[in-house]
PDB file of C-alpha atoms and ligand atoms in Angstrom:
ATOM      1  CA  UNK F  11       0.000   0.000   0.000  1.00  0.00           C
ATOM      2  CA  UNK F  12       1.385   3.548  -0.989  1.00  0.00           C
ATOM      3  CA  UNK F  13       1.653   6.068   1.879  1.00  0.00           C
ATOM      4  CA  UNK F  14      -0.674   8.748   2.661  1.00  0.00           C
ATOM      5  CA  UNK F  15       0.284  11.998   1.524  1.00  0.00           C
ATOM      6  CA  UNK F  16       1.007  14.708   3.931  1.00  0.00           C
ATOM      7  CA  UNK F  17       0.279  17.655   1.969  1.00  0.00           C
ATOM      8  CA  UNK F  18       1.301  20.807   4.127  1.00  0.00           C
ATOM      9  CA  UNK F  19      -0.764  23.767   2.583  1.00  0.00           C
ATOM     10  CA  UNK F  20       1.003  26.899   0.995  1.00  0.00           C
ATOM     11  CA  UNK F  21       3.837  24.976   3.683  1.00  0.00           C
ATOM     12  CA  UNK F  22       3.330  24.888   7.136  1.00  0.00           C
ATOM     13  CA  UNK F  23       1.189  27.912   7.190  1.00  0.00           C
ATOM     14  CA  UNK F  24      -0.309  27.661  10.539  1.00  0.00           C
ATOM     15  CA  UNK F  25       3.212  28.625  11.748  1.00  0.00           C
ATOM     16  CA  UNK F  26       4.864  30.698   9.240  1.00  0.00           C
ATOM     17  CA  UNK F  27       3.777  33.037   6.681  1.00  0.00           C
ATOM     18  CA  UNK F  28       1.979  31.242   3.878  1.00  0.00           C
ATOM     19  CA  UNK F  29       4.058  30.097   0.287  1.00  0.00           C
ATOM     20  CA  UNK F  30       7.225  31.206   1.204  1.00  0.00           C
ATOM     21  CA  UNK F  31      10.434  29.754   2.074  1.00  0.00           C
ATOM     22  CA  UNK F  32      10.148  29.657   5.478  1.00  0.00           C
ATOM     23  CA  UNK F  33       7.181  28.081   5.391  1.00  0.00           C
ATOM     24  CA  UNK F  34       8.251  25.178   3.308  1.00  0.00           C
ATOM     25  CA  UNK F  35      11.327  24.217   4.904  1.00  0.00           C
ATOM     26  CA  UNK F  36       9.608  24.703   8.209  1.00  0.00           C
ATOM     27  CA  UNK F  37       7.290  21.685   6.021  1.00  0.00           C
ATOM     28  CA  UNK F  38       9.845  19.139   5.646  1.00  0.00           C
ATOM     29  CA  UNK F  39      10.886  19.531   9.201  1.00  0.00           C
ATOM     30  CA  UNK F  40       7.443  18.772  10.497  1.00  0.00           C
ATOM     31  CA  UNK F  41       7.437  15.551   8.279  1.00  0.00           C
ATOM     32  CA  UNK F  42       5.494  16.573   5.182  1.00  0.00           C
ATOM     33  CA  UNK F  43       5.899  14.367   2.255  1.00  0.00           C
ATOM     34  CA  UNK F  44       4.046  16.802   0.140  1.00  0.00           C
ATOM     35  CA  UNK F  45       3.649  20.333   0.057  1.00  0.00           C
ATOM     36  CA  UNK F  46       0.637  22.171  -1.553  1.00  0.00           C
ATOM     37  CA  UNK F  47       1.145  25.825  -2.904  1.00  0.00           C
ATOM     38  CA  UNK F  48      -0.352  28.165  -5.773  1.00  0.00           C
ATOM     39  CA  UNK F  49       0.981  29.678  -8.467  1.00  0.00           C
ATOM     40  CA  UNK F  50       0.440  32.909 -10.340  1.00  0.00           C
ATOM     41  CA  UNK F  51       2.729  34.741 -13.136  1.00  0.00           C
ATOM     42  CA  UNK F  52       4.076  37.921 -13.393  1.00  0.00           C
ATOM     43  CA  UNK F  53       4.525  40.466 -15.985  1.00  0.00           C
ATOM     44  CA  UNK F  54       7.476  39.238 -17.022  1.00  0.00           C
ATOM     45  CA  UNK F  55       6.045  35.937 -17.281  1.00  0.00           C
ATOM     46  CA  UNK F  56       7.997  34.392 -13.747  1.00  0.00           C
ATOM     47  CA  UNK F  57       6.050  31.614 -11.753  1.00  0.00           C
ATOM     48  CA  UNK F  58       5.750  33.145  -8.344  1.00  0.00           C
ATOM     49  CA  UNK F  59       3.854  31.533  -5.404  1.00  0.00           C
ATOM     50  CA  UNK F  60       1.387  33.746  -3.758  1.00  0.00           C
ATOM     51  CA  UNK F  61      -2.288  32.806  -3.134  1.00  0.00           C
ATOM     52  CA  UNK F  62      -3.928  35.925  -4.328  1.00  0.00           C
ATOM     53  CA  UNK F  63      -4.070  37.362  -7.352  1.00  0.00           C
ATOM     54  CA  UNK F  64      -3.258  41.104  -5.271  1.00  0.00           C
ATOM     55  CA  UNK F  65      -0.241  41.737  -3.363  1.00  0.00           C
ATOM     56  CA  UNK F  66      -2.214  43.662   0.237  1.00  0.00           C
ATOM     57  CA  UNK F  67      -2.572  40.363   2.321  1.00  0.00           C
ATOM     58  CA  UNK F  68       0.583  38.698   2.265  1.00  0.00           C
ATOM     59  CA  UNK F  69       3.193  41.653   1.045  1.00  0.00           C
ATOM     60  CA  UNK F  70       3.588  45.235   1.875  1.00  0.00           C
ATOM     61  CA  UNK F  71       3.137  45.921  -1.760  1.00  0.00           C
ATOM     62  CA  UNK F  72       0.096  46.632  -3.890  1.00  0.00           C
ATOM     63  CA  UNK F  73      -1.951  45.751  -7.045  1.00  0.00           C
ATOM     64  CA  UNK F  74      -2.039  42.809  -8.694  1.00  0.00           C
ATOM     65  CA  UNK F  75       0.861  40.250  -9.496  1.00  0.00           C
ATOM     66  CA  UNK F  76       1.083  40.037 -12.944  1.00  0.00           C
ATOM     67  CA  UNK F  77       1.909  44.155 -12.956  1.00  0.00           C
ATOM     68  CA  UNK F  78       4.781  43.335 -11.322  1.00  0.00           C
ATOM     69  CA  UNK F  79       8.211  42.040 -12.660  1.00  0.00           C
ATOM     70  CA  UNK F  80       9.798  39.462 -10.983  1.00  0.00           C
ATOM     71  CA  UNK F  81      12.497  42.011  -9.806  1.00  0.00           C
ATOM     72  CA  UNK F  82      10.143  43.871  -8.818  1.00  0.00           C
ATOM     73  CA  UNK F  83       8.597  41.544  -6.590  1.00  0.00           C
ATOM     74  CA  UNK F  84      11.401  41.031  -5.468  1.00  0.00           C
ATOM     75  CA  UNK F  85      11.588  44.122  -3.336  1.00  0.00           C
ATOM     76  CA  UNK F  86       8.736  43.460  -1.307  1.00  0.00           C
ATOM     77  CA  UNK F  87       8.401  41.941   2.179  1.00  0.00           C
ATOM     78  CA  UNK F  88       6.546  38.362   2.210  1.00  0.00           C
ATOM     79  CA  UNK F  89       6.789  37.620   5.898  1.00  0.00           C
ATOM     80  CA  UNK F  90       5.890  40.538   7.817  1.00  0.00           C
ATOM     81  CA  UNK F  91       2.468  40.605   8.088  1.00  0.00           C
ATOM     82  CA  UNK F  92       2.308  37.214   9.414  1.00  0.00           C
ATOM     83  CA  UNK F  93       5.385  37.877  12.144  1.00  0.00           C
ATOM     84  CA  UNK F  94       8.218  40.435  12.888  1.00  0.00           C
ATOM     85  CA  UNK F  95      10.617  37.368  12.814  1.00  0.00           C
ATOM     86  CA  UNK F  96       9.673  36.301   9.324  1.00  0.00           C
ATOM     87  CA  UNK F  97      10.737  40.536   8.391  1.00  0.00           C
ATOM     88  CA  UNK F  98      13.031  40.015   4.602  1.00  0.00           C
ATOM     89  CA  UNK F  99      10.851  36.713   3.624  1.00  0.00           C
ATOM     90  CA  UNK F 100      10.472  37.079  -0.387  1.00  0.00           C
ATOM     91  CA  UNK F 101       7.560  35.886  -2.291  1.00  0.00           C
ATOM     92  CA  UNK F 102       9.406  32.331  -4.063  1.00  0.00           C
ATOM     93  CA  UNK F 103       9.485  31.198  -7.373  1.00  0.00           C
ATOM     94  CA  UNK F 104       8.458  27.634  -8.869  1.00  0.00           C
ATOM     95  CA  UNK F 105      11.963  27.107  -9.734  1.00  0.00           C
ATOM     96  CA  UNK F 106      13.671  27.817  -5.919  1.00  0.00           C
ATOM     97  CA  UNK F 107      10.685  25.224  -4.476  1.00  0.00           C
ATOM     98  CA  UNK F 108      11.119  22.651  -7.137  1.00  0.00           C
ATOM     99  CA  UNK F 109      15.026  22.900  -6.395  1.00  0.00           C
ATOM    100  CA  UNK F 110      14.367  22.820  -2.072  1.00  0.00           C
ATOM    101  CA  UNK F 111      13.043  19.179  -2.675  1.00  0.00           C
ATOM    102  CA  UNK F 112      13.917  17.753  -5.620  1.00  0.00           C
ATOM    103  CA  UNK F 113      15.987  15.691  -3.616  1.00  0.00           C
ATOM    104  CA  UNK F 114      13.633  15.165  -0.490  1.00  0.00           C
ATOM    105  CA  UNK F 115      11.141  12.920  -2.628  1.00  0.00           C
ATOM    106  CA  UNK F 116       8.472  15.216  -1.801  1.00  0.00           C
ATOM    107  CA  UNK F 117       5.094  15.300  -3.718  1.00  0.00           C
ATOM    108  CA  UNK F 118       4.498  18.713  -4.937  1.00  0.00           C
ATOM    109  CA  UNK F 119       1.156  20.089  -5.285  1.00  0.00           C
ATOM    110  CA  UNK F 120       1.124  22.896  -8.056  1.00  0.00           C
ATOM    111  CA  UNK F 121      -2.296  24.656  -7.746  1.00  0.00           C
ATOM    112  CA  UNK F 122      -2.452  26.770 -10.632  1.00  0.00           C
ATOM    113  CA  UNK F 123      -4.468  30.066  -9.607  1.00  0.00           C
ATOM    114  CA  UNK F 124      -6.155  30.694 -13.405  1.00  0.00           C
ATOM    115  CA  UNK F 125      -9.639  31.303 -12.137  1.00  0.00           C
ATOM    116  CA  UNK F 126      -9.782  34.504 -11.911  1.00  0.00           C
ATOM    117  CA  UNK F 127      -6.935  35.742 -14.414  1.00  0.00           C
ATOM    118  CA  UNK F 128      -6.070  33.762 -17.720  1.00  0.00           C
ATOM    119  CA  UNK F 129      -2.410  33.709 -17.153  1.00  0.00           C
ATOM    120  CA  UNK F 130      -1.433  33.360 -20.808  1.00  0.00           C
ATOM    121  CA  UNK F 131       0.963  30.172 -21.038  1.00  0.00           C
ATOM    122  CA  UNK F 132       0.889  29.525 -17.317  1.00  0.00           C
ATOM    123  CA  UNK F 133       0.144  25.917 -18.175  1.00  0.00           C
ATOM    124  CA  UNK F 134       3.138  25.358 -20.445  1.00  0.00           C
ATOM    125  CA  UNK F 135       5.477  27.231 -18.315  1.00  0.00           C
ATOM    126  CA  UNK F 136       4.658  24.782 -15.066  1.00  0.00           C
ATOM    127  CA  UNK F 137       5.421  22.093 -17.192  1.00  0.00           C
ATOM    128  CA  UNK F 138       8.426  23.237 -18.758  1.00  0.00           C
ATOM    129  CA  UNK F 139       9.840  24.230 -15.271  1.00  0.00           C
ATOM    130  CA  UNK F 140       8.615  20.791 -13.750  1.00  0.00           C
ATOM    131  CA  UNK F 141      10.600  18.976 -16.473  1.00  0.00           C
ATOM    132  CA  UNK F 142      13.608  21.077 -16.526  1.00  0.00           C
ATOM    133  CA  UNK F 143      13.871  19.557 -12.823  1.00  0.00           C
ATOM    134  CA  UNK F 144      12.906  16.234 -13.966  1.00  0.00           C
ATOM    135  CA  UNK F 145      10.317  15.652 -11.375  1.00  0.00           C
ATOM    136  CA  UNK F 146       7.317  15.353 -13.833  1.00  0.00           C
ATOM    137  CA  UNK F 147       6.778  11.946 -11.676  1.00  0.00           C
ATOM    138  CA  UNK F 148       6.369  13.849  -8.231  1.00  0.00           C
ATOM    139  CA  UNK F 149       3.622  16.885  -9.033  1.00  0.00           C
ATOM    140  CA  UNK F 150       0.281  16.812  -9.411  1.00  0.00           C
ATOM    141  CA  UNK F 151      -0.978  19.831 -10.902  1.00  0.00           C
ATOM    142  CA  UNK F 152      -4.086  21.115  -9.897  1.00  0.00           C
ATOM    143  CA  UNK F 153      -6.822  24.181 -10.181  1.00  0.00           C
ATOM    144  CA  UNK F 154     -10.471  24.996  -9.842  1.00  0.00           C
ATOM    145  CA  UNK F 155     -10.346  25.686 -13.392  1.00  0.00           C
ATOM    146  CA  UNK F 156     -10.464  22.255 -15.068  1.00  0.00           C
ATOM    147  CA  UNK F 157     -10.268  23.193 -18.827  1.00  0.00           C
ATOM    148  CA  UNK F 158      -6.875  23.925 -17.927  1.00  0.00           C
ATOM    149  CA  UNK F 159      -6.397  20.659 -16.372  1.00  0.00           C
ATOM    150  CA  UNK F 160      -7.519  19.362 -19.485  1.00  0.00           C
ATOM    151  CA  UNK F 161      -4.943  21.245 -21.355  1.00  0.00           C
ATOM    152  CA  UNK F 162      -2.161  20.588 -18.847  1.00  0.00           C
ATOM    153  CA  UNK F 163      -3.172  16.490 -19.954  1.00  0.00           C
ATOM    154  CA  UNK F 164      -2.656  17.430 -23.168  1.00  0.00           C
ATOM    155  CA  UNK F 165       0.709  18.992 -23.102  1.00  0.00           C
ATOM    156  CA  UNK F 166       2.121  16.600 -20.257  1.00  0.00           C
ATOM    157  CA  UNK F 167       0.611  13.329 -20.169  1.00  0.00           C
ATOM    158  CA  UNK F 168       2.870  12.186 -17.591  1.00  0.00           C
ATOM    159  CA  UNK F 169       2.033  14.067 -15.696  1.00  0.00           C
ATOM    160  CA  UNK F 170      -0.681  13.945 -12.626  1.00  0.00           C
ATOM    161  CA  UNK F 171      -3.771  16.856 -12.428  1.00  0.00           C
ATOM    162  CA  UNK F 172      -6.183  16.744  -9.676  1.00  0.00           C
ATOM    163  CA  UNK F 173      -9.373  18.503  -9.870  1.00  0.00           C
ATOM    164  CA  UNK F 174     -10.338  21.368  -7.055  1.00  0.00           C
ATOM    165  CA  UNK F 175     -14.033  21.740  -6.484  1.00  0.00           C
ATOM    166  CA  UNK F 176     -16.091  23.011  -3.232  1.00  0.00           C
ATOM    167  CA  UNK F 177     -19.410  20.898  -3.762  1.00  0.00           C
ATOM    168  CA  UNK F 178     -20.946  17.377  -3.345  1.00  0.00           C
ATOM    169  CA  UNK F 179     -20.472  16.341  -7.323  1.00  0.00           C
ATOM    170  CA  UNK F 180     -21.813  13.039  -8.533  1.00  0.00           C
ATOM    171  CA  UNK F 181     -19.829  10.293  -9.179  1.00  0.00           C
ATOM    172  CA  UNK F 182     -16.664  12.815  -9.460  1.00  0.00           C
ATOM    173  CA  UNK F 183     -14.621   9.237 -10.245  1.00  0.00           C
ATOM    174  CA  UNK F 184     -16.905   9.659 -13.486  1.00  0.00           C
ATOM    175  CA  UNK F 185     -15.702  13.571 -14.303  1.00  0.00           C
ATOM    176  CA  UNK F 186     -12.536  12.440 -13.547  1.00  0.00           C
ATOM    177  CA  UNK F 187     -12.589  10.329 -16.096  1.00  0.00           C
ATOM    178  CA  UNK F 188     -14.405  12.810 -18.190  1.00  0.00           C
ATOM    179  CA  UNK F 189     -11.522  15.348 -17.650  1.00  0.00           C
ATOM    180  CA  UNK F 190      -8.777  12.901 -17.913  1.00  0.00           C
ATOM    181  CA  UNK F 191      -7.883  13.572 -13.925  1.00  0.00           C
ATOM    182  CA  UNK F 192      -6.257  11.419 -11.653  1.00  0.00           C
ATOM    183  CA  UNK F 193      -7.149  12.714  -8.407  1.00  0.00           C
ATOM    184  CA  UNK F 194     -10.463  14.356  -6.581  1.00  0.00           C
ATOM    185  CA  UNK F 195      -9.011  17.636  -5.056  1.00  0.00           C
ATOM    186  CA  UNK F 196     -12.486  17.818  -3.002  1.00  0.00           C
ATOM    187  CA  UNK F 197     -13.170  20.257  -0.046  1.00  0.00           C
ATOM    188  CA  UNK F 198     -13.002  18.379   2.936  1.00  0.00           C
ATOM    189  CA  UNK F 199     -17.180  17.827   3.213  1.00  0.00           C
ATOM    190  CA  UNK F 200     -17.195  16.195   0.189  1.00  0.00           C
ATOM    191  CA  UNK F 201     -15.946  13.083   0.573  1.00  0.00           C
ATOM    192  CA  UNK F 202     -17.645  10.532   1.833  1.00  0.00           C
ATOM    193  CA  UNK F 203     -15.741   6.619   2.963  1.00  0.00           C
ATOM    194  CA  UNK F 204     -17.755   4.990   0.323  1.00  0.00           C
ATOM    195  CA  UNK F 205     -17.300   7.351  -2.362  1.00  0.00           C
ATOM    196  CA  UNK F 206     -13.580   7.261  -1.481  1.00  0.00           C
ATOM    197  CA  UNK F 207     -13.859   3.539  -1.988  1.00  0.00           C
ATOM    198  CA  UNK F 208     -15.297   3.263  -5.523  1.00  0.00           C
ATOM    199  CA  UNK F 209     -13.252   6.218  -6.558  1.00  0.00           C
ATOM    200  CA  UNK F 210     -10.627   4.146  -5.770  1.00  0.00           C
ATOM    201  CA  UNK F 211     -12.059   1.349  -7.926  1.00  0.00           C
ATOM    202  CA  UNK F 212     -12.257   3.390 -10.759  1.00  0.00           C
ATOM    203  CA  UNK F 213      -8.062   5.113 -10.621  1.00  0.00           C
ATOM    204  CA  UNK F 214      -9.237   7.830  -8.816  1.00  0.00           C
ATOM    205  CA  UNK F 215      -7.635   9.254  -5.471  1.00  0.00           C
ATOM    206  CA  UNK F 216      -8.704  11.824  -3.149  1.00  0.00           C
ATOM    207  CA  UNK F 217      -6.591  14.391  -2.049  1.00  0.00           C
ATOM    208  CA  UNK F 218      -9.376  16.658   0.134  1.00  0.00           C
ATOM    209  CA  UNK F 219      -8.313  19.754   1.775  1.00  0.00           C
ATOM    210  CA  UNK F 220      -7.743  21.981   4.125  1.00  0.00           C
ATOM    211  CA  UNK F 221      -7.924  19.158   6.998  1.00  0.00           C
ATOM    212  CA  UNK F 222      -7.309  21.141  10.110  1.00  0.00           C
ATOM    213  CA  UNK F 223      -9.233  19.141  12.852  1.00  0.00           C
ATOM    214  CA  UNK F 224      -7.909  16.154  14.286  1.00  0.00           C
ATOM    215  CA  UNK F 225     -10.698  14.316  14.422  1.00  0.00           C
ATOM    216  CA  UNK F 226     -11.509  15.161  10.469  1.00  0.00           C
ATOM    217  CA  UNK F 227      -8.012  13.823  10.123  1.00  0.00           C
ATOM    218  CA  UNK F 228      -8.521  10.529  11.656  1.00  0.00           C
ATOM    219  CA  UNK F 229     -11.803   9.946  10.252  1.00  0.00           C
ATOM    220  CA  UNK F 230     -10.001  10.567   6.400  1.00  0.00           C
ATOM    221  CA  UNK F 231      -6.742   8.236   7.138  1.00  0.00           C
ATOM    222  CA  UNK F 232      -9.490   5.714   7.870  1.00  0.00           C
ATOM    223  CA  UNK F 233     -11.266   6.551   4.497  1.00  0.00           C
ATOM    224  CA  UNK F 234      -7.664   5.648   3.050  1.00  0.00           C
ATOM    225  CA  UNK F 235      -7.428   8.360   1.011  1.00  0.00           C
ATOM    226  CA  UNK F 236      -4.753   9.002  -0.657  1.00  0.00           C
ATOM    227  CA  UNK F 237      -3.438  12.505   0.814  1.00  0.00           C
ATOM    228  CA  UNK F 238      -4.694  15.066   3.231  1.00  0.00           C
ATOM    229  CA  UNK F 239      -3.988  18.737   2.585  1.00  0.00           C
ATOM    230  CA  UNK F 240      -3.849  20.821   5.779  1.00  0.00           C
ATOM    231  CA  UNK F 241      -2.485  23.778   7.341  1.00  0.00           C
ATOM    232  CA  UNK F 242      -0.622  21.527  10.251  1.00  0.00           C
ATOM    233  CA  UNK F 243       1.609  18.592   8.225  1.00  0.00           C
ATOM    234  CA  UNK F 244       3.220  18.042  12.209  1.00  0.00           C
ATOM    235  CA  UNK F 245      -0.319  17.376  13.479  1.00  0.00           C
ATOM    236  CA  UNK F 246      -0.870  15.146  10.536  1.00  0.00           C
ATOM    237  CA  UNK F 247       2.572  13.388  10.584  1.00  0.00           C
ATOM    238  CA  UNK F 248       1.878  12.529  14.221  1.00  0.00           C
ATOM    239  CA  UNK F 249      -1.201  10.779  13.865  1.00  0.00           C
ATOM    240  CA  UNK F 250       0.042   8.908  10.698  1.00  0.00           C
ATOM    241  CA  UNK F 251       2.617   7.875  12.952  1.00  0.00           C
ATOM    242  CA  UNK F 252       1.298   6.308  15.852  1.00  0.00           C
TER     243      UNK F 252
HETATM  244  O1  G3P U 323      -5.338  23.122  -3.087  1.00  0.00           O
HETATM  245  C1  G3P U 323      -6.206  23.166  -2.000  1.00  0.00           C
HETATM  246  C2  G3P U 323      -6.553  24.575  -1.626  1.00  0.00           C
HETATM  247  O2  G3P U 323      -5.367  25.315  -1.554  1.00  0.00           O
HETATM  248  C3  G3P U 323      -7.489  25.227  -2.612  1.00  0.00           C
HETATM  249  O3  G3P U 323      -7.928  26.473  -2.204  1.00  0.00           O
HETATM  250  O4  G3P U 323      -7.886  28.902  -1.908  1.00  0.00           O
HETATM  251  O5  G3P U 323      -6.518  27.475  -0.398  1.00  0.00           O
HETATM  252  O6  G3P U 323      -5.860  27.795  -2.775  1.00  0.00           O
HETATM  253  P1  G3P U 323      -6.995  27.710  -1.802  1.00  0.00           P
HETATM  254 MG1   MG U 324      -4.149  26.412  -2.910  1.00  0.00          MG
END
């Protein structure tokens, strides 16, 4: 049986500020064995890892991302607002996360933030940078928008998409298929044991987020799905190890 995946969302972001640096090393210490972040692009067409498509929450700059160059964004403060002692934390690139683990064996979650904003290219550029580091084997690439999935399937065969969706769908194992998925990217209060089951049946895995509570926690290891993705990997690693 393949482990569970310990997913540690934008890194361990209960304890450092979100998709940064800090917050993914601080994920591999905890015991992650994956690590969940998103990515948007920015004027000068750099993959940079920042939730929102604006700069207020998590930098002291402002506007959106892709106004920015990279060097630009390079200038501002990712770690403040979350603590004093995170102060000079930049907002990361792909490439310097893809490099961090390509030799830890971790399972990276690319979340590609094209919802709101068409990023033009944003789905060949992941690729290309996941290849370059010849880890097409360890990402799964996901997003709530799922014609870029699609497209992502298209371009990179090899490599996996999972599908982000809020709602109670029917038979998602079905739309997986549908949309050429391998995994169910489901908000935490939809999934259901049996559904988890003949997902499972069908090539499907779920990978539900963001899995705070201990008790949701337990209750989803004994689902056996296939990863969890939460805000507290040490939480997680703990009860996947005892
Ligand atoms: O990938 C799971 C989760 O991160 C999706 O929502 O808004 O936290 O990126 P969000
Ligand atoms: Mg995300």
């Amino acid at each position: 049986m393949t482990e569970m995946i310990n997913f540690a969302h934008r890194g361990a972001s209960a304890v450092c500020p979100e998709n940064t640096m800090a917050a993914f090393r601080k994920a591999l210490e905890f015991g992650a064995t994956g690590i969940e972040t998103d990515v948007q692009m920015t004027k000068d067409g750099k993959l940079v890892l920042i939730h929102d498509e604006i700069l207020k929450r998590t930098t002291d700059g402002q506007g959106f991302v892709k106004d920015h160059t990279w060097e630009e964004l390079q200038q501002l403060d990712a770690g403040s607002w979350f603590h004093e002692q995170f102060r000079g934390e930049r907002i990361p690139s792909l490439e310097q996360l893809l490099h961090l683990t390509k030799d830890q064996g971790t399972i990276i979650n690319i979340e590609l933030k094209n919802g709101i904003i068409q990023y033009a290219e944003l789905e060949e550029r992941v690729i290309a940078a996941v290849r370059s580091f010849g880890m097409e084997e360890r990402v799964v690439i996901s997003s709530f928008n799922h014609y870029s999935l699609v497209k992502c399937k298209s371009l990179a065969p090899e490599i996996r998409t999972g599908l982000l969706y809020m709602e109670g769908l029917y038979r998602p194992w079905e739309y997986a298929k549908t949309a050429l998925a391998d995994a169910l990217h489901a908000n935490k209060y939809a999934v259901l044991p049996e559904w988890v089951e003949e997902a499972k049946a069908n090539g499907i895995v779920y990978h539900p987020f963001t899995v705070n509570d201990p008790e949701e926690m337990k209750k989803l290891i004994a689902a056996n799905v296939a990863g969890i993705i939460t805000d507290h990997p040490d939480l997680l690693h703990r009860l996947l190890n005892t």
